[in-house]
PDB file of C-alpha atoms in Angstrom:
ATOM      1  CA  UNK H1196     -12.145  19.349  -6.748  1.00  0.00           C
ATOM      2  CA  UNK H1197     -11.926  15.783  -8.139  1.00  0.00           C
ATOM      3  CA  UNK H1198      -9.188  13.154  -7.702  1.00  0.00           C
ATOM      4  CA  UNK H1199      -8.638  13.828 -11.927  1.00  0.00           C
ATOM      5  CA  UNK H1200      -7.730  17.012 -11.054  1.00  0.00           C
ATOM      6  CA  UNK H1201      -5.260  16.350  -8.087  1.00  0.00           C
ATOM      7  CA  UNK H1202      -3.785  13.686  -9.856  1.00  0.00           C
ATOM      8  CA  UNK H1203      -2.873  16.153 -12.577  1.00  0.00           C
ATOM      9  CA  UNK H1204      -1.436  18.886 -10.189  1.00  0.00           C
ATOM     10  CA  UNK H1205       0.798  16.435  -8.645  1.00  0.00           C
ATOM     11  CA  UNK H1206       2.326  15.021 -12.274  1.00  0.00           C
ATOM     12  CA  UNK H1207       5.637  15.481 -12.269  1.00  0.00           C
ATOM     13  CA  UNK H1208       6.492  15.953  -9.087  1.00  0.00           C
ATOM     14  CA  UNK H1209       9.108  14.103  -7.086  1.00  0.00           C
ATOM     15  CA  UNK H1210       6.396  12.625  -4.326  1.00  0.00           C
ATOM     16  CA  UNK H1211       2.770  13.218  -3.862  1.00  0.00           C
ATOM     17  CA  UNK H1212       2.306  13.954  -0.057  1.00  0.00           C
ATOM     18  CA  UNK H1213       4.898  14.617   3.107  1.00  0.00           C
ATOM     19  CA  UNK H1214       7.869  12.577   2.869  1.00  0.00           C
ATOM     20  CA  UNK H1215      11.443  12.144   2.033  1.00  0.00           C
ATOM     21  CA  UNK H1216      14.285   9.536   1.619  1.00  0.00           C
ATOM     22  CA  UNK H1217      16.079   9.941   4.646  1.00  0.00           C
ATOM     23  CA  UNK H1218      12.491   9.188   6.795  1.00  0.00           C
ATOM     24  CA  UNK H1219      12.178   6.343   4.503  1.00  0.00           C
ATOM     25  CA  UNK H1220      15.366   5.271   5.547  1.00  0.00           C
ATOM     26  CA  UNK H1221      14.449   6.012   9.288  1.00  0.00           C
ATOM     27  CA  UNK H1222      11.661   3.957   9.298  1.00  0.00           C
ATOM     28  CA  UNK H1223      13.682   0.856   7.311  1.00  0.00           C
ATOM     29  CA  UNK H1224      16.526   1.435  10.116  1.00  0.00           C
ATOM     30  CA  UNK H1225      13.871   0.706  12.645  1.00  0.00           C
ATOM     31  CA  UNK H1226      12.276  -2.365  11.365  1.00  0.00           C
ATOM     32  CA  UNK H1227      12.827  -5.730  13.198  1.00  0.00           C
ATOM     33  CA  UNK H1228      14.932  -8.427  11.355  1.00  0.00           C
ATOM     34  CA  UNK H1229      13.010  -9.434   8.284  1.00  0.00           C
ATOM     35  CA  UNK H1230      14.398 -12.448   5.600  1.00  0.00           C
ATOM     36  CA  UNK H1231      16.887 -12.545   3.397  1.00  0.00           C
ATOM     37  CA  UNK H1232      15.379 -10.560   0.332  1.00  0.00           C
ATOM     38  CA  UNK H1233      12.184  -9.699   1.678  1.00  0.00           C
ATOM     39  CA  UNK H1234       9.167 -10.131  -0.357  1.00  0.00           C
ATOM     40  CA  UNK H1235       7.580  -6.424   0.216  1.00  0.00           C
ATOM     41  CA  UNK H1236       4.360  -4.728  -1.331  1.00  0.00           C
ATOM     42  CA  UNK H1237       4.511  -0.824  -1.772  1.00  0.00           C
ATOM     43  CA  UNK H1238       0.547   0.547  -2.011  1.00  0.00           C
ATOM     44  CA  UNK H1239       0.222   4.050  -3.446  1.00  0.00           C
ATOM     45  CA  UNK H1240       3.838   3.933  -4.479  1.00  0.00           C
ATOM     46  CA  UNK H1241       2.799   7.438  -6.562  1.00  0.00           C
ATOM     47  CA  UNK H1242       6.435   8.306  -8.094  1.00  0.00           C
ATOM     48  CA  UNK H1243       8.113   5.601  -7.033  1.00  0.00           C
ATOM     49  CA  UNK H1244      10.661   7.671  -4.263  1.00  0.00           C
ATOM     50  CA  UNK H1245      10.500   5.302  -0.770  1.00  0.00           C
ATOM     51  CA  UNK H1246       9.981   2.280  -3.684  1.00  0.00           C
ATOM     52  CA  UNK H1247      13.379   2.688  -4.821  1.00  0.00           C
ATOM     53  CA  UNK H1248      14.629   3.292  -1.565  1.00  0.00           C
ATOM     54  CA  UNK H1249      12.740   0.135  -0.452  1.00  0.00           C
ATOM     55  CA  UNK H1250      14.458  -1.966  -2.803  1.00  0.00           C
ATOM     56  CA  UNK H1251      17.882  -0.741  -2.433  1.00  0.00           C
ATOM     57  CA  UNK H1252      17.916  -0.891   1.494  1.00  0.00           C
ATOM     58  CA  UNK H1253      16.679  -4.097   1.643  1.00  0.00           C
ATOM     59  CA  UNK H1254      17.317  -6.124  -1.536  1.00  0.00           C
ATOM     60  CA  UNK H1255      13.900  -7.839  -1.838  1.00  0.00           C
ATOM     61  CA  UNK H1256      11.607  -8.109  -4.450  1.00  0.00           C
ATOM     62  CA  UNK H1257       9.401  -5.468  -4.302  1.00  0.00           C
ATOM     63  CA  UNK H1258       6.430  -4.926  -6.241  1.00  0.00           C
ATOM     64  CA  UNK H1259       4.656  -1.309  -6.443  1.00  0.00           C
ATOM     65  CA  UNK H1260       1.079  -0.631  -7.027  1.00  0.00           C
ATOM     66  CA  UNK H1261      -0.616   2.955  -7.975  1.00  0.00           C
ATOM     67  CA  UNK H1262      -3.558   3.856 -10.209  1.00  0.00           C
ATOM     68  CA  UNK H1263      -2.603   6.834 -12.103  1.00  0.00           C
ATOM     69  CA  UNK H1264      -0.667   5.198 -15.409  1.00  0.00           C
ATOM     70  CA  UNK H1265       1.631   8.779 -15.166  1.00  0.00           C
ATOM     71  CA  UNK H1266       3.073   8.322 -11.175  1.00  0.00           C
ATOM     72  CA  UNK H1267       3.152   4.578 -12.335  1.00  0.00           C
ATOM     73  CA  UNK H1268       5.461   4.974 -15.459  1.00  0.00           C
ATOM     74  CA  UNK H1269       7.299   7.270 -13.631  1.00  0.00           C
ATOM     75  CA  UNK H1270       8.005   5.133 -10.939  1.00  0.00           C
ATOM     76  CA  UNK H1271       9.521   3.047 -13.467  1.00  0.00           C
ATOM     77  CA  UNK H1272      11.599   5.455 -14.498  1.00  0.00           C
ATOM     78  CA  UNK H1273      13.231   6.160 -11.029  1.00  0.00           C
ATOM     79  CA  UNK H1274      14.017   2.343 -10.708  1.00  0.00           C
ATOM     80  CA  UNK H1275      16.130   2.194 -14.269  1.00  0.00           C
ATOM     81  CA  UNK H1276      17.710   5.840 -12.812  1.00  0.00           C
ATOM     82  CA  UNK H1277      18.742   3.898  -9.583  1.00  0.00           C
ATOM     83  CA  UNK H1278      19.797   0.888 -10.978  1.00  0.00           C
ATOM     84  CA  UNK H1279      17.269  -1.479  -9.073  1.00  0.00           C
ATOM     85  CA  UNK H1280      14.630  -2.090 -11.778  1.00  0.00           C
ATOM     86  CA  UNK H1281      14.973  -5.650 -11.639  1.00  0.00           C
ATOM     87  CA  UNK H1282      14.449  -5.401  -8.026  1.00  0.00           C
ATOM     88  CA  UNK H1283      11.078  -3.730  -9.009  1.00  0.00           C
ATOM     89  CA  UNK H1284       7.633  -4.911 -10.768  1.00  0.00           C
ATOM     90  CA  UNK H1285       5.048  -1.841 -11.300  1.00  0.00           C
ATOM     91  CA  UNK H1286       1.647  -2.584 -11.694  1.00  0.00           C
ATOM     92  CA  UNK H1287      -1.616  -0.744 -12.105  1.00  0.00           C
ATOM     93  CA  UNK H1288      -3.902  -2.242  -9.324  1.00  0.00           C
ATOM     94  CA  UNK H1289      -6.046  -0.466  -6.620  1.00  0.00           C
ATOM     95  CA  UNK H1290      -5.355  -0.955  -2.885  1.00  0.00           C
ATOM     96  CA  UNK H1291      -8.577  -1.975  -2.582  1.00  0.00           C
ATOM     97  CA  UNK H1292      -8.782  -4.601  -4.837  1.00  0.00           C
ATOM     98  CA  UNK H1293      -5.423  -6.342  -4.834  1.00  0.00           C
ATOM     99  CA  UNK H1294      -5.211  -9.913  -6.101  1.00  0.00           C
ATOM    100  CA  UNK H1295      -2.458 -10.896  -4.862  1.00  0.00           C
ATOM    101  CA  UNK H1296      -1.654 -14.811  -3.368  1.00  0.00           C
ATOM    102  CA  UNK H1297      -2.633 -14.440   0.910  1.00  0.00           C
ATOM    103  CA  UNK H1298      -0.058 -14.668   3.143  1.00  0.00           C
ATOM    104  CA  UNK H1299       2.960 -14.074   0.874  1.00  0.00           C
ATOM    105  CA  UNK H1300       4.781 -10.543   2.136  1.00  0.00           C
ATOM    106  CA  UNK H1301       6.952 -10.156   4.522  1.00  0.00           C
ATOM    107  CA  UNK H1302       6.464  -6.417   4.454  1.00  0.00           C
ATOM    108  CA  UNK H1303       3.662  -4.004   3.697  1.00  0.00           C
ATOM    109  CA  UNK H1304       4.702  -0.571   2.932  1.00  0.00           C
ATOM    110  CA  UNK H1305       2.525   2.558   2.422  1.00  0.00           C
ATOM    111  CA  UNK H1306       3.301   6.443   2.343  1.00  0.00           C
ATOM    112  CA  UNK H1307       0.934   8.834   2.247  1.00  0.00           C
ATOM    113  CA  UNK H1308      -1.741   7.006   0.909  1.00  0.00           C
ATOM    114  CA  UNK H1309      -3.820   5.078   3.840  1.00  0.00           C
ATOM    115  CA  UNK H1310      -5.764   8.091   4.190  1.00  0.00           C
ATOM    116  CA  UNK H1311      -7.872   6.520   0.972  1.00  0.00           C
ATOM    117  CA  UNK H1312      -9.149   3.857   2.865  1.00  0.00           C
ATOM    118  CA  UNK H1313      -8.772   5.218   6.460  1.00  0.00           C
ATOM    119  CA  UNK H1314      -6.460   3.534   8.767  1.00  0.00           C
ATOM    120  CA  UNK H1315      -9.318   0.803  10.020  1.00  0.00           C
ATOM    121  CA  UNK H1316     -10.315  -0.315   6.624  1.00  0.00           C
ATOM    122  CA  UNK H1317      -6.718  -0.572   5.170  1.00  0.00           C
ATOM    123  CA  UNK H1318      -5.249  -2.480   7.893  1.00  0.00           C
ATOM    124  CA  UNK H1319      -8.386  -4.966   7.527  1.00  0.00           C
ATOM    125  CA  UNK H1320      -8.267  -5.087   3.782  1.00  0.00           C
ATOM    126  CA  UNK H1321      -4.609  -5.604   3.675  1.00  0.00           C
ATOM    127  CA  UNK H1322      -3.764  -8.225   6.860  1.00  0.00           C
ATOM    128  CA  UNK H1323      -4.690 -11.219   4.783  1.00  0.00           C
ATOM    129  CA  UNK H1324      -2.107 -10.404   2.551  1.00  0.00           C
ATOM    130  CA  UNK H1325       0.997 -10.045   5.305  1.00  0.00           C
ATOM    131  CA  UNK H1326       2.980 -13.534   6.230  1.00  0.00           C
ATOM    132  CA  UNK H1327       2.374 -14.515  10.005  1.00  0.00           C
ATOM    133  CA  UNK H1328       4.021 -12.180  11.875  1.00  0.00           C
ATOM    134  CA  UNK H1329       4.870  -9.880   9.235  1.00  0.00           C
ATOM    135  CA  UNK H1330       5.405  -5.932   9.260  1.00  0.00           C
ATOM    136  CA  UNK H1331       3.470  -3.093   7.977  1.00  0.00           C
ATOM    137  CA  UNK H1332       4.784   0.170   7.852  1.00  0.00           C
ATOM    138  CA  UNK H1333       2.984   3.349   7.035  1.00  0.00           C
ATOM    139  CA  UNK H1334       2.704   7.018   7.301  1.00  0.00           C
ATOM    140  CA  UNK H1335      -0.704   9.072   8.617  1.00  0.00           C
ATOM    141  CA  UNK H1336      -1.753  12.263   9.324  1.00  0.00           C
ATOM    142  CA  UNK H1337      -2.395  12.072  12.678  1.00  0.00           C
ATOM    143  CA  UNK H1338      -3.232  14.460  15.652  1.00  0.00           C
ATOM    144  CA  UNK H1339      -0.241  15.271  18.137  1.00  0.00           C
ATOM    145  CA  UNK H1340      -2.313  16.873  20.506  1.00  0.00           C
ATOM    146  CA  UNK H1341      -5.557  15.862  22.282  1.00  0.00           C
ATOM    147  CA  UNK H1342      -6.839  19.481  21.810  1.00  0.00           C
ATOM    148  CA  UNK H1343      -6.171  21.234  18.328  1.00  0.00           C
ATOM    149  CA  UNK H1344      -6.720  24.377  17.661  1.00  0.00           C
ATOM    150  CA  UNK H1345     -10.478  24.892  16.776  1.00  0.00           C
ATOM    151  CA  UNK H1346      -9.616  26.136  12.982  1.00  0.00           C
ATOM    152  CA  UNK H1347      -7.368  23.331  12.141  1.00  0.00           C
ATOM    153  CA  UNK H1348     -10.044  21.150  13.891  1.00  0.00           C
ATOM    154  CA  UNK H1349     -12.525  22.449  11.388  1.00  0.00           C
ATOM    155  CA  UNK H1350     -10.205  22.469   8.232  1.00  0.00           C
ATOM    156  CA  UNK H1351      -9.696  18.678   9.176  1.00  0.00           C
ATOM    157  CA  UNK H1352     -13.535  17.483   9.924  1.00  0.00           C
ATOM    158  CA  UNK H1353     -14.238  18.641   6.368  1.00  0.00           C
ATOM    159  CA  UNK H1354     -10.690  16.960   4.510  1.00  0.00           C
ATOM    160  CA  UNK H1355      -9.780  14.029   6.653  1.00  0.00           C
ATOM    161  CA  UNK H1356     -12.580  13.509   9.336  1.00  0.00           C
ATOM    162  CA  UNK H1357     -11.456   9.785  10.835  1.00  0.00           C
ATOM    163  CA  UNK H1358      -7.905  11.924  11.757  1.00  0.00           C
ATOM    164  CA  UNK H1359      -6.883   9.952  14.897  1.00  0.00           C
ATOM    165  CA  UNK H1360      -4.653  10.551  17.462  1.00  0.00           C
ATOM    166  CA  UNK H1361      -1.773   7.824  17.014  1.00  0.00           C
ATOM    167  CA  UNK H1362      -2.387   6.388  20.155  1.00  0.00           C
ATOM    168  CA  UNK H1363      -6.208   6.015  18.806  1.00  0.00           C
ATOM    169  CA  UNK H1364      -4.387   4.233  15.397  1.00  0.00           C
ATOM    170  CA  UNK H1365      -2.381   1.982  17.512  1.00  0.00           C
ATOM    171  CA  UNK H1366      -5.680   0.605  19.915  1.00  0.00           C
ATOM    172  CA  UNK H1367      -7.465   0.179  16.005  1.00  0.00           C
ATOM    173  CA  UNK H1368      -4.493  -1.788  14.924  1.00  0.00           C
ATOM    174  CA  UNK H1369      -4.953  -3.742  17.989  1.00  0.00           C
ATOM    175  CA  UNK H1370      -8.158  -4.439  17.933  1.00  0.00           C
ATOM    176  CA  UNK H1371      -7.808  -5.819  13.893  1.00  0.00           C
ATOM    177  CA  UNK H1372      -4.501  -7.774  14.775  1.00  0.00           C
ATOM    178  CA  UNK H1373      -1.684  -6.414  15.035  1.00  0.00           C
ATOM    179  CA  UNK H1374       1.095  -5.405  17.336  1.00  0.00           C
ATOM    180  CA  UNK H1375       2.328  -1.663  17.506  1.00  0.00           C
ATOM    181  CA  UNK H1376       5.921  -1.589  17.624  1.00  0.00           C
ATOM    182  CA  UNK H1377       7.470   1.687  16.779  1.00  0.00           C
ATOM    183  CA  UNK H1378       6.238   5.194  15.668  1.00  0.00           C
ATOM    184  CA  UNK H1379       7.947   8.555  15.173  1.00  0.00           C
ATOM    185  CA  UNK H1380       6.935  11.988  13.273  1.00  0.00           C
ATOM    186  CA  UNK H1381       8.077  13.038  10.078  1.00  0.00           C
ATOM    187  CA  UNK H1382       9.604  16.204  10.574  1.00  0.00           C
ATOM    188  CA  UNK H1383       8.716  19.545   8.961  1.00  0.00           C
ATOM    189  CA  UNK H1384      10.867  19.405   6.733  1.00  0.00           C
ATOM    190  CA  UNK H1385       8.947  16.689   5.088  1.00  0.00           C
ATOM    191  CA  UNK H1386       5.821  18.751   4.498  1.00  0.00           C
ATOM    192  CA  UNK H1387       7.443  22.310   3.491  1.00  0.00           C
ATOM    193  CA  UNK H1388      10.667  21.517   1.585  1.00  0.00           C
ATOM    194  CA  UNK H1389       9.871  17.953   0.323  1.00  0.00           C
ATOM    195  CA  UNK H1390       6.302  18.289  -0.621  1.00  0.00           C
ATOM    196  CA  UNK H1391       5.001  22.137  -0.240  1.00  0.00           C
ATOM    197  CA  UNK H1392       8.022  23.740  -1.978  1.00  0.00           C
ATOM    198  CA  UNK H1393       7.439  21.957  -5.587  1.00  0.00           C
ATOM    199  CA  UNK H1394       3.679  21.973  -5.193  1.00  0.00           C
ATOM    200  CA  UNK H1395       3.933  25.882  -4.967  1.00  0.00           C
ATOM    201  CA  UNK H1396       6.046  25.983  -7.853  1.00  0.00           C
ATOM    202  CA  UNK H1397       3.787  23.538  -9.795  1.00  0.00           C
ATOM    203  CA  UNK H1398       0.896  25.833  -8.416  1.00  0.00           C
ATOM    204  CA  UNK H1399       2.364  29.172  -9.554  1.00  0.00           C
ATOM    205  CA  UNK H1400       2.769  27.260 -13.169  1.00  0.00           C
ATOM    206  CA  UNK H1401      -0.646  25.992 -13.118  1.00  0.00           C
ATOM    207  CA  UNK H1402      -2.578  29.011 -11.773  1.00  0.00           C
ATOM    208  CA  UNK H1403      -3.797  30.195 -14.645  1.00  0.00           C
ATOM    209  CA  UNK H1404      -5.816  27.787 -15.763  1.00  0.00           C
ATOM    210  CA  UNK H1405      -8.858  27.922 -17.528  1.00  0.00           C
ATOM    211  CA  UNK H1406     -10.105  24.545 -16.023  1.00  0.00           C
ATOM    212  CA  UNK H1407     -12.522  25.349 -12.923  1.00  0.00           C
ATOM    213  CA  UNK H1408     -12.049  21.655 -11.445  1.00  0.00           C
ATOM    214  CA  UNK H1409      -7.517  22.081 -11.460  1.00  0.00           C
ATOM    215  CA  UNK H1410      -8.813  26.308  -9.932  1.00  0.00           C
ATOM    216  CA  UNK H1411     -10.672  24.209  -7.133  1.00  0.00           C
ATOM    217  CA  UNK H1412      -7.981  21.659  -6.582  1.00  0.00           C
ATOM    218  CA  UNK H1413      -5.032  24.688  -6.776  1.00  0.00           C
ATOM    219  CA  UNK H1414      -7.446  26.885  -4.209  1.00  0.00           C
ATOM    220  CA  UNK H1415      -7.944  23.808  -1.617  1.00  0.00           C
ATOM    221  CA  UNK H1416      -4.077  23.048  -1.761  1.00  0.00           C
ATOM    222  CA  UNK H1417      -3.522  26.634  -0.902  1.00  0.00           C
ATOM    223  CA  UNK H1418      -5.689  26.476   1.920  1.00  0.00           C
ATOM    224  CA  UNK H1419      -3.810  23.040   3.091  1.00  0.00           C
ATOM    225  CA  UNK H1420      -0.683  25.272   3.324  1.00  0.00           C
ATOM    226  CA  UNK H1421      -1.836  27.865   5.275  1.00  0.00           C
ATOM    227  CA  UNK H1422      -3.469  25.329   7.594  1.00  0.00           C
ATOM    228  CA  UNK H1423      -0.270  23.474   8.095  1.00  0.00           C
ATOM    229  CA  UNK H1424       2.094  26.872   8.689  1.00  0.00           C
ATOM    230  CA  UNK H1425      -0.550  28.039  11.577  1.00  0.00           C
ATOM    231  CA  UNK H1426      -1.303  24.702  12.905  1.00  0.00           C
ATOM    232  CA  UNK H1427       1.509  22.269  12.014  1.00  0.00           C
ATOM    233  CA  UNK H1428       2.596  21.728  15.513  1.00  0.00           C
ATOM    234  CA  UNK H1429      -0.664  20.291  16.258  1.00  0.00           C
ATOM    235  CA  UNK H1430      -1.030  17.769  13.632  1.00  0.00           C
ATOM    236  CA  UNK H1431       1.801  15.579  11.503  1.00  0.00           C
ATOM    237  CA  UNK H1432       2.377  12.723   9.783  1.00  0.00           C
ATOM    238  CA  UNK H1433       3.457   9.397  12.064  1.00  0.00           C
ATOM    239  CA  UNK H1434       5.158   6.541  10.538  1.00  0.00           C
ATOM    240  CA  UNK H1435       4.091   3.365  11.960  1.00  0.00           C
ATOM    241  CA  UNK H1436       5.528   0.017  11.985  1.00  0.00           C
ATOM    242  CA  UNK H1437       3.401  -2.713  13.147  1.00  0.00           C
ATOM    243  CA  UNK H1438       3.768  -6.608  13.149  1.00  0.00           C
ATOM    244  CA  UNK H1439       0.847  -8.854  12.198  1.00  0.00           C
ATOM    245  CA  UNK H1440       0.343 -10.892  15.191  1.00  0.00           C
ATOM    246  CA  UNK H1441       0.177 -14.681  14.773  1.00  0.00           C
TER     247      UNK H1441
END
């Protein structure tokens, strides 16, 4: 399986990992006051979904980064669809090398894409870049139990080995500067209806495939599923919203 590959499977679709709207309006509903039109950064913005929502919620110039030219362009298309492209500037840049000036958001967003990096080495990469005493806001899988079921244990040590607990995530924040200030789980919902219901159908489209790397990448995701509808009470995704401290 190779990142080509998963990129392709997840063209077209309306977001590439757990999510929705209405948890991207959650989490905006629970941020602390933040400035008149906001200066925000959206890292792995994918499709552009929470981006639009970003920039609709809270007026502010919001710029969106991805590396896949397809999820980029059609982020652009769900701005001019909603109306807030001029609220929106889409560039091709990688979260780990962003250029941007330091100090000069007011808010970091970031859905279903720390994972990358890893929770440690994104909030260290991307701190210099918050204003003092700025938010960043984010969604993780994370462990909701201190004990997991040995098989979903195992599935994870081989996908997503640095999977933390999100009381582990909030001491690592700590410890690289920030303060934790709210958290809550995305709810099913997020994972089978939002995210596994058009991967099937892109899967069931795609299955025939000649291409042994997009057979790999269609066989893992398979294997994700089944994972999740045996173990998903023991593992989720979090949002987090933390606050740079001065």
């Amino acid at each position: 399986m190779s990142i080509e590959a998963l990129f392709k499977l997840h063209e077209g679709l309306p977001r590439g990992g757990p999510g929705s709207n209405q948890s991207t309006s959650e989490a905006i509903r629970r941020l602390p006051a933040l400035p008149a039109a906001p200066r925000i950064l959206d890292i792995g913005c994918g499709p552009g979904q929470q981006t639009v929502v970003l920039a609709r919620e809270l007026h502010g110039r919001t710029t969106a980064i991805d590396v896949y030219p397809p999820f980029l362009e059609a982020c652009r298309t769900e701005a001019q669809r909603a109306g807030v492209d001029s609220l929106i500037e889409v560039r091709d840049l990688s979260m780990d090398a962003m250029d941007f000036e330091l100090e000069s958001f007011d808010l970091i967003w970031s859905e279903g894409a720390v994972f990358i990096l890893g929770v440690e080495a994104a909030l260290r990469l991307w701190r210099p870049f918050l204003k003092p005493g700025a938010i960043i806001a984010f969604t993780e899988a994370t462990w909701l139990t201190e004990d997991p079921p040995a098989e979903a244990k195992e599935y994870w040590a081989q996908g997503y080995p640095v999977m933390a607990t999100a009381e582990a995530n909030e001491a690592t924040a700590k410890t690289l500067g920030y303060e934790a200030l709210d958290r809550f789980i995305l709810p099913a919902s997020d994972w089978t209806d939002e995210y596994y219901a058009p991967l099937k159908e892109r899967m069931d489209q795609t299955s025939d495939s000649a291409d042994p790397d997009m057979a790999a990448t269609i066989a893992e995701a398979l294997r994700e599923i089944e994972i999740f509808e045996r173990y998903g009470d023991s593992y989720g995704y979090v949002f987090y919203i933390l606050r740079k401290s001065a």
